Structures are given as C-alpha cells and as structure tokens.
PDB file of C-alpha atoms and ligand atoms in Angstrom:
ATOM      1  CA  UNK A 544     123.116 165.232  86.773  1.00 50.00           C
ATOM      2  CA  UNK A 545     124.229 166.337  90.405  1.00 48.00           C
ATOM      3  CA  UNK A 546     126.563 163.676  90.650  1.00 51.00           C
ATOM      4  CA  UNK A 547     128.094 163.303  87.233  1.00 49.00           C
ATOM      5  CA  UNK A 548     129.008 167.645  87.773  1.00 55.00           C
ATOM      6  CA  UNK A 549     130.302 167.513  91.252  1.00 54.00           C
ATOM      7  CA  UNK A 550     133.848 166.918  90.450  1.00 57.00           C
ATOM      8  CA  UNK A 551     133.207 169.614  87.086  1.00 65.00           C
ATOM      9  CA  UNK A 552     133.954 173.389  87.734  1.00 62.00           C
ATOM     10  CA  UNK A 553     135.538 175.144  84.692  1.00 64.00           C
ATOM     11  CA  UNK A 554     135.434 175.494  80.847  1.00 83.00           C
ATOM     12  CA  UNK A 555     132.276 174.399  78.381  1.00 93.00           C
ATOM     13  CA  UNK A 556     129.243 172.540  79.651  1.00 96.00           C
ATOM     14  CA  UNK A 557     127.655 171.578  76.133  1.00 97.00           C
ATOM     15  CA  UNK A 558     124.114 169.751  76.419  1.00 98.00           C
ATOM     16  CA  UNK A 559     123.806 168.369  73.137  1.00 98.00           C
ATOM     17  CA  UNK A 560     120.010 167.112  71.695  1.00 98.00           C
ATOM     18  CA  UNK A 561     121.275 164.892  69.327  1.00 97.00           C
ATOM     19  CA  UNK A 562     117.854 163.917  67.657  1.00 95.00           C
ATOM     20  CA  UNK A 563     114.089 165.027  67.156  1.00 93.00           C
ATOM     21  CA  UNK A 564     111.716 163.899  68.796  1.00 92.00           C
ATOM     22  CA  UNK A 565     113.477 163.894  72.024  1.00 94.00           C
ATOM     23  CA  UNK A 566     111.622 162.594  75.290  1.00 93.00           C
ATOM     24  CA  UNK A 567     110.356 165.445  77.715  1.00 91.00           C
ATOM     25  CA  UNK A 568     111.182 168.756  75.447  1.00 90.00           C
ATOM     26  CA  UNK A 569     111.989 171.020  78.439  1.00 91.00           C
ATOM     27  CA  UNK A 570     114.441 169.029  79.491  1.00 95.00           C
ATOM     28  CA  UNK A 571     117.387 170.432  77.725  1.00 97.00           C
ATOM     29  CA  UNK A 572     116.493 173.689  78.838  1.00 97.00           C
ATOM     30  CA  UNK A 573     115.693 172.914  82.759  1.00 96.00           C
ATOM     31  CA  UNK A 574     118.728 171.137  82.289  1.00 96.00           C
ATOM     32  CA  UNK A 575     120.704 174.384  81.867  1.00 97.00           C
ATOM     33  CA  UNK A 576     118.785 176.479  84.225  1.00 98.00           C
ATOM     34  CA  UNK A 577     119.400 173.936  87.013  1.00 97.00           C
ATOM     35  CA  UNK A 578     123.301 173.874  85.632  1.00 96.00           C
ATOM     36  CA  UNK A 579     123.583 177.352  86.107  1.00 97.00           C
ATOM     37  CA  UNK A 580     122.097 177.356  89.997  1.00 97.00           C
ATOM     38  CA  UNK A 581     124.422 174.573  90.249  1.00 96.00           C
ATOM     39  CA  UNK A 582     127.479 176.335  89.323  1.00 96.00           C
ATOM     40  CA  UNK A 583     126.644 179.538  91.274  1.00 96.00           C
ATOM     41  CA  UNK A 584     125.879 177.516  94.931  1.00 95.00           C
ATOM     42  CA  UNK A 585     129.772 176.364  93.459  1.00 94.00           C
ATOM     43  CA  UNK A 586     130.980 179.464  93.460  1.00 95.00           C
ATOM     44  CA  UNK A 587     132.737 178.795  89.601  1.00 94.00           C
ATOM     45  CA  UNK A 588     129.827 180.218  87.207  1.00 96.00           C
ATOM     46  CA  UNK A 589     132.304 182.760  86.038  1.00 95.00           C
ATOM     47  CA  UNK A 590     134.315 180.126  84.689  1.00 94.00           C
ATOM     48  CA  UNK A 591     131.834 177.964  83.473  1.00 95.00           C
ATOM     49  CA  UNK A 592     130.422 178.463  79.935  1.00 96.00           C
ATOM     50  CA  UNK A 593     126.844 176.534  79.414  1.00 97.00           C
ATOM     51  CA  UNK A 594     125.537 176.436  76.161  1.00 97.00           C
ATOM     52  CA  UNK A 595     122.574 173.655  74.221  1.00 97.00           C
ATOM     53  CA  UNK A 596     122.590 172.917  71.132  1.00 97.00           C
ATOM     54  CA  UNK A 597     119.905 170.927  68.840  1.00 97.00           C
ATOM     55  CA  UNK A 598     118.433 170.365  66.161  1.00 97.00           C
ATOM     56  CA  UNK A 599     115.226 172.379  66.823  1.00 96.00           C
ATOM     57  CA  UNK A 600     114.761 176.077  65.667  1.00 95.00           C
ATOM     58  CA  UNK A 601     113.502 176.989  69.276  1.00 95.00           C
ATOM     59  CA  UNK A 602     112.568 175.440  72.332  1.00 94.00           C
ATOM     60  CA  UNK A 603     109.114 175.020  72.180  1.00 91.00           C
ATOM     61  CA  UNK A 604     108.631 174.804  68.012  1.00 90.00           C
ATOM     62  CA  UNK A 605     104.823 175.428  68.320  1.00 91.00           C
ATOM     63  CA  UNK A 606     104.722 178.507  70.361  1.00 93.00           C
ATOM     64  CA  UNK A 607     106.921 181.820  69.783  1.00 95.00           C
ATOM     65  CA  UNK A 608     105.951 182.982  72.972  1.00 96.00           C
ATOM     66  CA  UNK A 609     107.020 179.969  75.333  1.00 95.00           C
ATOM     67  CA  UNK A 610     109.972 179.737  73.143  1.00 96.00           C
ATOM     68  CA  UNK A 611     111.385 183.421  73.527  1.00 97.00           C
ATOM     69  CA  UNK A 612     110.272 183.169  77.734  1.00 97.00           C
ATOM     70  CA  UNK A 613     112.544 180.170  77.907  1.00 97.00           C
ATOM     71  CA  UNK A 614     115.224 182.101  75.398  1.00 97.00           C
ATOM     72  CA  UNK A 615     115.038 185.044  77.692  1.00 98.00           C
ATOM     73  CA  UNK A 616     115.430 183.134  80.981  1.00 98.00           C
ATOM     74  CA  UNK A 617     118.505 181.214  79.164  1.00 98.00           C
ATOM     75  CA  UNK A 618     120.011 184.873  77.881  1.00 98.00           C
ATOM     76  CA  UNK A 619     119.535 186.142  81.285  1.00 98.00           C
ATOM     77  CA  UNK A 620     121.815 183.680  83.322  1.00 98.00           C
ATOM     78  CA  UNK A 621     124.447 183.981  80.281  1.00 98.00           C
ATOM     79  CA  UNK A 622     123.081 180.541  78.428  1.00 98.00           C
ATOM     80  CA  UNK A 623     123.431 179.980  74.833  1.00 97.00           C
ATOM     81  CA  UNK A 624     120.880 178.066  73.069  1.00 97.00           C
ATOM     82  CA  UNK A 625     122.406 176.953  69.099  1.00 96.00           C
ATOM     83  CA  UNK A 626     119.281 176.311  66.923  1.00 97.00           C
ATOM     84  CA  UNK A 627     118.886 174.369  63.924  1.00 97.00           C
ATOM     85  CA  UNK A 628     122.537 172.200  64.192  1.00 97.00           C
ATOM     86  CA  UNK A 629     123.065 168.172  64.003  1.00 97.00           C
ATOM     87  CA  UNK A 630     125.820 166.826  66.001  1.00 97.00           C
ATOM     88  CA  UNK A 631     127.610 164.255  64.099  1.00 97.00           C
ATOM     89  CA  UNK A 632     130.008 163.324  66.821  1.00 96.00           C
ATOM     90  CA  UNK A 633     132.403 163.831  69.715  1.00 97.00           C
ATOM     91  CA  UNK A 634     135.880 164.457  68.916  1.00 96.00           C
ATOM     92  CA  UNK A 635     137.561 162.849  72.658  1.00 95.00           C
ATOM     93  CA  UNK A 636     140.764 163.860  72.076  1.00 96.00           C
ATOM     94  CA  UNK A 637     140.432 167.872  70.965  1.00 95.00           C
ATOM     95  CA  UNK A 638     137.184 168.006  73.114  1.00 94.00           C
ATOM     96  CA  UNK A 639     135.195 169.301  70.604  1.00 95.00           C
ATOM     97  CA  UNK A 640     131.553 168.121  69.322  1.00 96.00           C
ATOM     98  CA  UNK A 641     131.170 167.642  65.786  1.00 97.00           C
ATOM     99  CA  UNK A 642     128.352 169.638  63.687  1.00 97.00           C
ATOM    100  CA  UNK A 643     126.999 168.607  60.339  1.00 97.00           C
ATOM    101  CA  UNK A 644     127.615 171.698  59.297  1.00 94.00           C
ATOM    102  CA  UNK A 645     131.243 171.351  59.318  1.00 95.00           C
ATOM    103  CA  UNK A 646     131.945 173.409  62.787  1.00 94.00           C
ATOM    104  CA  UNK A 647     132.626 172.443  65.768  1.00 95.00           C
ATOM    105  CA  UNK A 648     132.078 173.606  69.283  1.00 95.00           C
ATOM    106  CA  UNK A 649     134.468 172.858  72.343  1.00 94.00           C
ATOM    107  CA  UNK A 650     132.973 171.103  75.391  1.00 95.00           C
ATOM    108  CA  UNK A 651     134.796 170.214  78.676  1.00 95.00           C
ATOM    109  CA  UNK A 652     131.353 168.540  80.080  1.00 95.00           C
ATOM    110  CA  UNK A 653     128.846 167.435  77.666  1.00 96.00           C
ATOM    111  CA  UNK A 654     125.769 165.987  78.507  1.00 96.00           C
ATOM    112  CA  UNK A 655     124.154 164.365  75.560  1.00 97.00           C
ATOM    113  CA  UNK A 656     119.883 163.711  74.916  1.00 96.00           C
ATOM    114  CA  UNK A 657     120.020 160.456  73.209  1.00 94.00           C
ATOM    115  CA  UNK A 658     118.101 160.043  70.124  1.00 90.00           C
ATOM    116  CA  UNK A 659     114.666 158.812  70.688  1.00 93.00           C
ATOM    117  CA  UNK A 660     113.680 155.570  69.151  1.00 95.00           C
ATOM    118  CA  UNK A 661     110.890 153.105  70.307  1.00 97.00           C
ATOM    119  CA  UNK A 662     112.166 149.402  72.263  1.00 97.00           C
ATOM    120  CA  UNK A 663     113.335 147.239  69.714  1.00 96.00           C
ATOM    121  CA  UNK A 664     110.618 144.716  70.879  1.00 97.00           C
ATOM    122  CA  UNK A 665     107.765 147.267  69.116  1.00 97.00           C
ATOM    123  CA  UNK A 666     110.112 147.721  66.278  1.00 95.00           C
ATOM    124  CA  UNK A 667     110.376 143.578  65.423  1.00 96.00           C
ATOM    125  CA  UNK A 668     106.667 143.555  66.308  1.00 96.00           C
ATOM    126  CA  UNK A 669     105.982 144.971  63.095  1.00 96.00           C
ATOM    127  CA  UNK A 670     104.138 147.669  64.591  1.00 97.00           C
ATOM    128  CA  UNK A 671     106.490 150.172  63.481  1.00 98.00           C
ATOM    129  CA  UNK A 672     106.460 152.121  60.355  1.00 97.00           C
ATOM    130  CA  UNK A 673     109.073 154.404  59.848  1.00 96.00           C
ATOM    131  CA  UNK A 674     110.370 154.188  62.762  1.00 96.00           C
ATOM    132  CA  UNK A 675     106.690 154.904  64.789  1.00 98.00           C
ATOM    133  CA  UNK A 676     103.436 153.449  65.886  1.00 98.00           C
ATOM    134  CA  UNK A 677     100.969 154.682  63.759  1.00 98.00           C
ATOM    135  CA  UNK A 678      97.968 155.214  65.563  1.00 98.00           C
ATOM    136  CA  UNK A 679      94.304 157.417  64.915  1.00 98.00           C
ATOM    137  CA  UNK A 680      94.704 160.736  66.546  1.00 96.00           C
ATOM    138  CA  UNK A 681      91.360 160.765  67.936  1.00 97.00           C
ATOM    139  CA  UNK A 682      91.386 157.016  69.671  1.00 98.00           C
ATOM    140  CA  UNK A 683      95.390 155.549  69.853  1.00 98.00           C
ATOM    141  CA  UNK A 684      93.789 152.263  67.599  1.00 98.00           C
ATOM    142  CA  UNK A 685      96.824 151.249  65.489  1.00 98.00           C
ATOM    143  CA  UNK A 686      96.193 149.702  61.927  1.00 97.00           C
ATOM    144  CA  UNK A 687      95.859 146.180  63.610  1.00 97.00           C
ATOM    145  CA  UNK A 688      92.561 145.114  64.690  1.00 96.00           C
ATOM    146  CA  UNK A 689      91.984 145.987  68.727  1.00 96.00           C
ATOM    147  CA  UNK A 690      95.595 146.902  69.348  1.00 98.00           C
ATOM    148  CA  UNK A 691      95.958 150.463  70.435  1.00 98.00           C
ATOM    149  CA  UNK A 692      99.091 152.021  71.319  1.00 98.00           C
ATOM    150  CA  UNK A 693     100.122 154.818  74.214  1.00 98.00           C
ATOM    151  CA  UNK A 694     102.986 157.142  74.894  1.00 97.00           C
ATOM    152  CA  UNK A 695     106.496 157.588  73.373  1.00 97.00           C
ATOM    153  CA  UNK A 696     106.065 154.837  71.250  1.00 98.00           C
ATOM    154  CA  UNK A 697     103.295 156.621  68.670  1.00 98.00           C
ATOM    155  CA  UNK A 698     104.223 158.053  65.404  1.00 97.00           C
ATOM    156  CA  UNK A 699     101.489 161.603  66.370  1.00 98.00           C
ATOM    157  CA  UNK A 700     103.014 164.790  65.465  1.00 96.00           C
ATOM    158  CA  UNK A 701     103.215 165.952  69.124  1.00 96.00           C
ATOM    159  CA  UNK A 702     105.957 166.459  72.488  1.00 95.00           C
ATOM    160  CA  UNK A 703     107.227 162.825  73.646  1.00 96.00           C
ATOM    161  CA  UNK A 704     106.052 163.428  77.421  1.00 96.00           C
ATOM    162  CA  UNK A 705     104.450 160.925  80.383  1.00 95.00           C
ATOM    163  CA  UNK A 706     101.513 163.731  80.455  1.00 96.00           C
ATOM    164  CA  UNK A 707     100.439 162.374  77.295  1.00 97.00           C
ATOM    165  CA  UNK A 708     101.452 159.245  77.332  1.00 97.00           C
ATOM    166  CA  UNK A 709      99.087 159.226  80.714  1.00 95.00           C
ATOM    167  CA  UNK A 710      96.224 161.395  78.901  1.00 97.00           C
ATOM    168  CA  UNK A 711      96.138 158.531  76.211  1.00 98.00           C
ATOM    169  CA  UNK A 712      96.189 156.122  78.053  1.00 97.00           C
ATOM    170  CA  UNK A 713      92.778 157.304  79.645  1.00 96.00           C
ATOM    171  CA  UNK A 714      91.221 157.232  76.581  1.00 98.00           C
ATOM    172  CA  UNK A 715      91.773 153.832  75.650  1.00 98.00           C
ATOM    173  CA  UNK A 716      89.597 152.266  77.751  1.00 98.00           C
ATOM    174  CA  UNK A 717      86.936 154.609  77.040  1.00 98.00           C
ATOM    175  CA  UNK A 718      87.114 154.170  73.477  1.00 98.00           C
ATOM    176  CA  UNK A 719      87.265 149.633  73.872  1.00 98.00           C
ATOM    177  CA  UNK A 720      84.199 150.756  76.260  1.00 98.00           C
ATOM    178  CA  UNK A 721      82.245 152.688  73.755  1.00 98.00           C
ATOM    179  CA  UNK A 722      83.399 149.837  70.999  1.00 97.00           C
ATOM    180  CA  UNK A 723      81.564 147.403  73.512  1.00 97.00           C
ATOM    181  CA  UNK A 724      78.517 149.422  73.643  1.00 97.00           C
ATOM    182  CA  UNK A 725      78.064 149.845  70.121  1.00 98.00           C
ATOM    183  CA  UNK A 726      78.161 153.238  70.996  1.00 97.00           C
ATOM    184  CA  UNK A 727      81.295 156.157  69.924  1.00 95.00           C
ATOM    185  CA  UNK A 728      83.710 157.597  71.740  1.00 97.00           C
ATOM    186  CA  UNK A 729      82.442 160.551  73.126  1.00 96.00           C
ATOM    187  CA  UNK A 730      85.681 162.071  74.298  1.00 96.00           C
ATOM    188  CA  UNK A 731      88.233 162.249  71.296  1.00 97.00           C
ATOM    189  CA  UNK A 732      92.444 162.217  72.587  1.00 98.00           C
ATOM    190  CA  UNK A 733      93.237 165.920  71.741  1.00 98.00           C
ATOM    191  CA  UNK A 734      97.100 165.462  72.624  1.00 98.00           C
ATOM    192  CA  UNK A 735      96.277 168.137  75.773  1.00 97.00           C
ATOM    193  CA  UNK A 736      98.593 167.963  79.064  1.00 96.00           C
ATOM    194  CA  UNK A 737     100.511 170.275  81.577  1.00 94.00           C
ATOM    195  CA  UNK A 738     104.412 170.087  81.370  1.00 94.00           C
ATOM    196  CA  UNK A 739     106.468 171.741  84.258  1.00 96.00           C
ATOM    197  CA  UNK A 740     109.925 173.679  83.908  1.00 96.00           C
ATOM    198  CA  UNK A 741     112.282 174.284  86.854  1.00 97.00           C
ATOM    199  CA  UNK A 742     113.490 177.767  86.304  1.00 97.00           C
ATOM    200  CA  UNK A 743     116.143 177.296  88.740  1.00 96.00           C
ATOM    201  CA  UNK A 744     116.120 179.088  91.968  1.00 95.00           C
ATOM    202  CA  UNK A 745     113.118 177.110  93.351  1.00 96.00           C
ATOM    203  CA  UNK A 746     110.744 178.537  90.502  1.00 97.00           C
ATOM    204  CA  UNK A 747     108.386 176.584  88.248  1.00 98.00           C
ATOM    205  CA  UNK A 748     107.083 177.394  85.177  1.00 97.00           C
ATOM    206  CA  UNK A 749     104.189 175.359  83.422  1.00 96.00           C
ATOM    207  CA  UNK A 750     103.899 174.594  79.791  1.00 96.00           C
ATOM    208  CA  UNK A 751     100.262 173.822  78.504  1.00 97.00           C
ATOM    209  CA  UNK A 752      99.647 172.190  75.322  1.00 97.00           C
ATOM    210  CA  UNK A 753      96.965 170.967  73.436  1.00 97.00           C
ATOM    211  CA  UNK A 754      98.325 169.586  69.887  1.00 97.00           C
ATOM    212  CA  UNK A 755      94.774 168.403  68.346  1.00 97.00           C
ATOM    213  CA  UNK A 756      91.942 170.148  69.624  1.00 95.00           C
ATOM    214  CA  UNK A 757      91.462 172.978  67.186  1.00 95.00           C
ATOM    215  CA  UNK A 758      93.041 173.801  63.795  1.00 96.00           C
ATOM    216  CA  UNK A 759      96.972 173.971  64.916  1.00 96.00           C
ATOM    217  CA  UNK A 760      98.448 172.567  67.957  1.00 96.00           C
ATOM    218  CA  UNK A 761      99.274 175.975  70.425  1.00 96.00           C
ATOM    219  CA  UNK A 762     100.680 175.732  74.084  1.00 96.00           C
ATOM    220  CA  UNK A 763     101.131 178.832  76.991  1.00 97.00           C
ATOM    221  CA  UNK A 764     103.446 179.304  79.498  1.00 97.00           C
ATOM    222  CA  UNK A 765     101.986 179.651  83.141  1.00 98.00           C
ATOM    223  CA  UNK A 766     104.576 180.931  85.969  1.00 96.00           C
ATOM    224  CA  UNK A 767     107.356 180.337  86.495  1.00 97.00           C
ATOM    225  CA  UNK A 768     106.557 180.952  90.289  1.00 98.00           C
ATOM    226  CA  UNK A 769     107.003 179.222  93.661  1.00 98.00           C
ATOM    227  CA  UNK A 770     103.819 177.978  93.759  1.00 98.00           C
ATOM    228  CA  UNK A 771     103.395 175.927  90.662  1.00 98.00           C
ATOM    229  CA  UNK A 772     106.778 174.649  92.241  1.00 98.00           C
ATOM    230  CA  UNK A 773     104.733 173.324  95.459  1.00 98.00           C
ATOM    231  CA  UNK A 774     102.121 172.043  92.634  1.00 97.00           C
ATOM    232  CA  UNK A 775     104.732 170.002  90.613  1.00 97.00           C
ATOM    233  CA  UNK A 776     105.720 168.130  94.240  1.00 97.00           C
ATOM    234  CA  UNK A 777     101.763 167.819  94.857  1.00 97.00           C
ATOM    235  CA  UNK A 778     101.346 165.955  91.221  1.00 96.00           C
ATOM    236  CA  UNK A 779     105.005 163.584  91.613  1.00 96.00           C
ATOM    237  CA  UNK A 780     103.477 162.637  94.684  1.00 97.00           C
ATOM    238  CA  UNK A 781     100.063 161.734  93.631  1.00 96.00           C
ATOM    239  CA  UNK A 782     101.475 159.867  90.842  1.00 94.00           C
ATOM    240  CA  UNK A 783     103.519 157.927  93.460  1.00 96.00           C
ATOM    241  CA  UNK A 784     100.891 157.360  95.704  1.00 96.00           C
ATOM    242  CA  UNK A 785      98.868 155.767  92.756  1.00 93.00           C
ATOM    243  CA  UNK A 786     101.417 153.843  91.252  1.00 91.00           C
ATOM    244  CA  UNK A 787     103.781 152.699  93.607  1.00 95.00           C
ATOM    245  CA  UNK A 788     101.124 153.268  97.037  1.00 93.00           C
ATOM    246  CA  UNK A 789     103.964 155.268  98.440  1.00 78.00           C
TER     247      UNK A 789
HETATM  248  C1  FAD B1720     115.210 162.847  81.993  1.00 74.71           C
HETATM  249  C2  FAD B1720     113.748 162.793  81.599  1.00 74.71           C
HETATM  250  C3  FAD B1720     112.854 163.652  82.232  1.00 74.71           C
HETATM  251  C4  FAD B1720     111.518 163.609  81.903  1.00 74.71           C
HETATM  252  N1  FAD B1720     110.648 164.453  82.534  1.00 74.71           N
HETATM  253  C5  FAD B1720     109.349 164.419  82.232  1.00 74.71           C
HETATM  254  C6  FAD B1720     108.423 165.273  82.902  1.00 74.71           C
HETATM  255  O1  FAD B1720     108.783 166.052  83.781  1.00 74.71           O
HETATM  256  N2  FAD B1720     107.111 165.202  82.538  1.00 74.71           N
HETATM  257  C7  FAD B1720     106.677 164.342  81.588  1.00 74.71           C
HETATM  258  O2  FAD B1720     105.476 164.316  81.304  1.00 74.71           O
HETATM  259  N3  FAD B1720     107.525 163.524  80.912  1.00 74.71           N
HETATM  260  C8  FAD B1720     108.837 163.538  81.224  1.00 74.71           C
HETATM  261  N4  FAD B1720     109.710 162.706  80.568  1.00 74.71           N
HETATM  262  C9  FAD B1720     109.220 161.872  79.470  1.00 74.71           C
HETATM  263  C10 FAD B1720     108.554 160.630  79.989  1.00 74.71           C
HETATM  264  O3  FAD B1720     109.431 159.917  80.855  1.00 74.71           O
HETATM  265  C11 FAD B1720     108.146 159.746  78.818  1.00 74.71           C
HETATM  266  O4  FAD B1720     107.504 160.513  77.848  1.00 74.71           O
HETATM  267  C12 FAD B1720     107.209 158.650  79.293  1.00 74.71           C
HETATM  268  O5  FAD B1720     107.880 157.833  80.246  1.00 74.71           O
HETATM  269  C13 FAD B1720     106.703 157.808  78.129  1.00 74.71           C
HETATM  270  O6  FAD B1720     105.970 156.759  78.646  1.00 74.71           O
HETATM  271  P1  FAD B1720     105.844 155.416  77.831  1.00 74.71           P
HETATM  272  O7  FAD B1720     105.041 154.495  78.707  1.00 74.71           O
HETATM  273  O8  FAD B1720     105.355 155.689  76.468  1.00 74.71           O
HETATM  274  O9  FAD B1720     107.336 154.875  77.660  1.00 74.71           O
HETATM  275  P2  FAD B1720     108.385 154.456  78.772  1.00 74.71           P
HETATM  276  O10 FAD B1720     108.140 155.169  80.066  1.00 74.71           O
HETATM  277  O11 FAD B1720     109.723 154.598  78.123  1.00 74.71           O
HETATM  278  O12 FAD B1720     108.052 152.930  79.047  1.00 74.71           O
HETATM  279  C14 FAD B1720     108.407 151.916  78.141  1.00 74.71           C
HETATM  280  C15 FAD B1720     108.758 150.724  79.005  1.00 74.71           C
HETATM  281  O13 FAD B1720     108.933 149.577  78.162  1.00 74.71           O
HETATM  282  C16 FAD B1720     109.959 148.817  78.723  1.00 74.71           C
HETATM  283  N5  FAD B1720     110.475 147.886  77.717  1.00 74.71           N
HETATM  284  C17 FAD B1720     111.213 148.146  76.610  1.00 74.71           C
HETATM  285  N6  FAD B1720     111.500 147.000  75.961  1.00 74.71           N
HETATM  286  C18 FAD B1720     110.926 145.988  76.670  1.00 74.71           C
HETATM  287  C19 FAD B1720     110.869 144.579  76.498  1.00 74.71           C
HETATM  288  N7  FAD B1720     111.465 143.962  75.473  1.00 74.71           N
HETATM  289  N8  FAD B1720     110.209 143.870  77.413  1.00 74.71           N
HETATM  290  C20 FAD B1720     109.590 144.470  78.474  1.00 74.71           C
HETATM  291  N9  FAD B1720     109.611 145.802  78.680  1.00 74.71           N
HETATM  292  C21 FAD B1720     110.274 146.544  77.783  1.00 74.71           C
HETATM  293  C22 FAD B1720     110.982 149.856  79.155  1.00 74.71           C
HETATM  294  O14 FAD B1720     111.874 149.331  80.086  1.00 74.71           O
HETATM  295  C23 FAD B1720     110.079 150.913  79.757  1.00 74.71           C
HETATM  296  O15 FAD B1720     109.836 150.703  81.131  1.00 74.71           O
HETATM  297  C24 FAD B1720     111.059 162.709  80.906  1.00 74.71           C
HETATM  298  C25 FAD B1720     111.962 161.843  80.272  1.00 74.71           C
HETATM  299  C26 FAD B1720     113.299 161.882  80.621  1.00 74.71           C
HETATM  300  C27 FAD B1720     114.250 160.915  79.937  1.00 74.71           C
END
C-alpha cells in the first residue's frame, strides 16, 4: 500500500470492503491506522480525509467491545468508519463510489477489499454449495467421503483468516488419525486463533477469537502495545522459518 500512496497527498482516501466475508477482517481497519501514520510522517494529514466503508455493522460483528476499541482508535486519528453500505460501483470520471443506497461518497484514492470467493477450481469441483465448502464444524470432513477441507475455502460461520485456516488444518490429521484407530477425535476444531492489529505508531493490538467452543462465538482485544508488536515479528518469523526454512 506504501507504494501505490507515495505519489497521493490530498483529498479522500476511501477503503471500500466491497463484500462479506472478506479475508483477514482487521485489515480494513489496520489499513487506515497505518494510512493515517503514513500521511502524518508526509506531513499532508490535514489535507487528507480517510474514511472505510462496508458492508458490516462494526468491525468486529461478534464483539461490541473490540468493535468500539477499534471505533475509538479510528475516531481518534479523525477516521470515519460507514457501517452497513454496499458499494455498487466507481464512478471514474466524478470520482465518486457508488452506494446501493443511492448516495455516493467522493474518493481521490480508493483502495478496494475484493469480494471473497473460493478458486474457481473448488467451485467446478463440485465441492461448493452456495458459493462454500461445506464442512462439519467439529472435524473440516466435507459431505464427500474422506475429503476434508481447510481455510478460506469453508462455508463455517467464522473470520476468513490464515490463523484458522492453520488451526484446521491441525486437526485434520488428528481426526484421519483417530478414523484409523477406530477411535474419535478427541480434540474437536473450535474455530479459536490470535489475530494481530497494527495500531499504527509501532503498536499492536491482538484480537482473540474462539467462534465454536461454547454457546456463541466471543473474541477480546489484548494490547495494543509494543510488545505484542515484537510478538507479531516473533510468530511471521516462525512461520517463515517452518515454511520456507528461512
Ligand atoms: C492483505 C491480507 C492480509 C492478511 N493478513 C492476515 C493476517 O495478518 N493474519 C491472518 O491470519 N490472516 C491474514 N490474511 C488472511 C489469510 O491470508 C487467509 O485467510 C489465508 O491465506 C487462507 O488460507 P487458505 O490456505 O485457505 O487460502 P489461500 O492462502 O488463499 O491459498 C489458496 C491457494 O490456492 C491456490 N490456487 C487457486 N486456484 C488454484 C488452481 N487452480 N491450481 C493450483 N492452485 C490454486 C492459490 O494460488 C493459493 O495459493 C490476510 C489476507 C490478506 C489478503
């Protein structure tokens, strides 16, 4: 996003979430924190208007509380957040995005999440139901005999994120183990995992979730702080280390 601003410095920056599910839901929101750090190192915040908009009623749907910390951090640097709107399209000419709701609301920069669909390969596959994998909550099996599915992909009523996909992804093996063994799985998926936020300003806030291990899905906020910011580099670089060996 660096690169694609560098040459920006005055009028609307509009990031636009343009479906629901979207991959990664902080995004949007780090998004315009780390927009706003970027215009002030510019020098050209005060002429600089940043605003998201989306189809969501809040930024975290599950949790009032993470929502409103992220709403306040947003209100605080002078960042609007439009709830509940579709955008229908981008009007080139006037610079303007299109709303379903008949308005309209200028842009001079807009950064758009794309709509969130699975690879076209799953969808011919016939896989795909609506759109989505469905798979059991508790063990990723789909409705085909021994094929599972992981990550993005899944039709589960829970945040598009590599935390999960990862999480599930460690419980497939378990449950084709258990399966072997005649035994159960012993360790049901409860759609659980850790999502940072960059806060700007070298902070880090952490988003815990856990969408089916009790009655309703519930997440907290942790941070943000400096050192959750040193733990995000410790867990990029594990990651790297264990899939790339560098
Ligand atoms: C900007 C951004 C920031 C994000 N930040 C975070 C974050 O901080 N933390 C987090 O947990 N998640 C984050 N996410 C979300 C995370 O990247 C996804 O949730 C995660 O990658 C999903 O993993 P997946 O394996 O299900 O799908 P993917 O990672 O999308 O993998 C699917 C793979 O299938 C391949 N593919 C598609 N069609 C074919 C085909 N025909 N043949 C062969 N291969 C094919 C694709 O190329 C792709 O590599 C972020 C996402 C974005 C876009």
């Amino acid at each position: 996003m660096r690169d694609v601003v560098s040459d920006f410095d005055s009028g609307n920056t509009l990031i636009g979430i343009l479906g629901h599910p979207f991959k990664c839901p902080p995004a949007p929101f780090e998004g315009a924190l780390l927009l706003h750090d970027h215009f002030v190192e510019r020098g050209v915040r005060d002429s600089v208007e940043i605003r998201t908009v989306g189809p969501i009623a809040a930024p975290v749907p599950i949790t009032k509380e993470v929502s409103q910390s992220i709403l306040d951090a947003l209100t605080e640097r002078g960042i609007e957040y439009v709830p509940n709107q579709h955008l229908v399209g981008l009007d080139p000419q006037n610079n303007v995005a299109r709303l379903a709701s008949g308005g309209s609301i200028p842009y001079a920069l807009f950064v758009g999440i794309p709509v969130h669909r699975v690879p076209r390969v799953v969808e011919s596959s016939g896989l795909a139901v609506d759109g989505w994998v469905p798979v059991e909550k508790t063990n990723l099996a789909t409705r085909f005999p021994d094929v599972y599915a992981v990550g993005d992909v899944t039709g589960l009523p829970m945040a598009k994120a590599g935390v999960f996909a990862e999480a599930a992804a460690r419980v497939v093996p378990d449950d084709i183990a258990a399966r072997l063994r005649g035994d159960v799985l012993q360790q049901p998926y409860e759609g659980a995992g850790t999502c940072y936020i960059e806060f700007g300003a070298g902070m880090v806030g952490m988003v815990e979730a856990n969408f089916f291990g009790g009655p309703t899905p519930t997440a907290r906020l942790v941070g943000p702080s400096r050192e959750l910011a040193a733990d995000k580099a410790a867990f990029a670089s594990i990651r790297r280390e264990r899939w790339f060996g560098s």
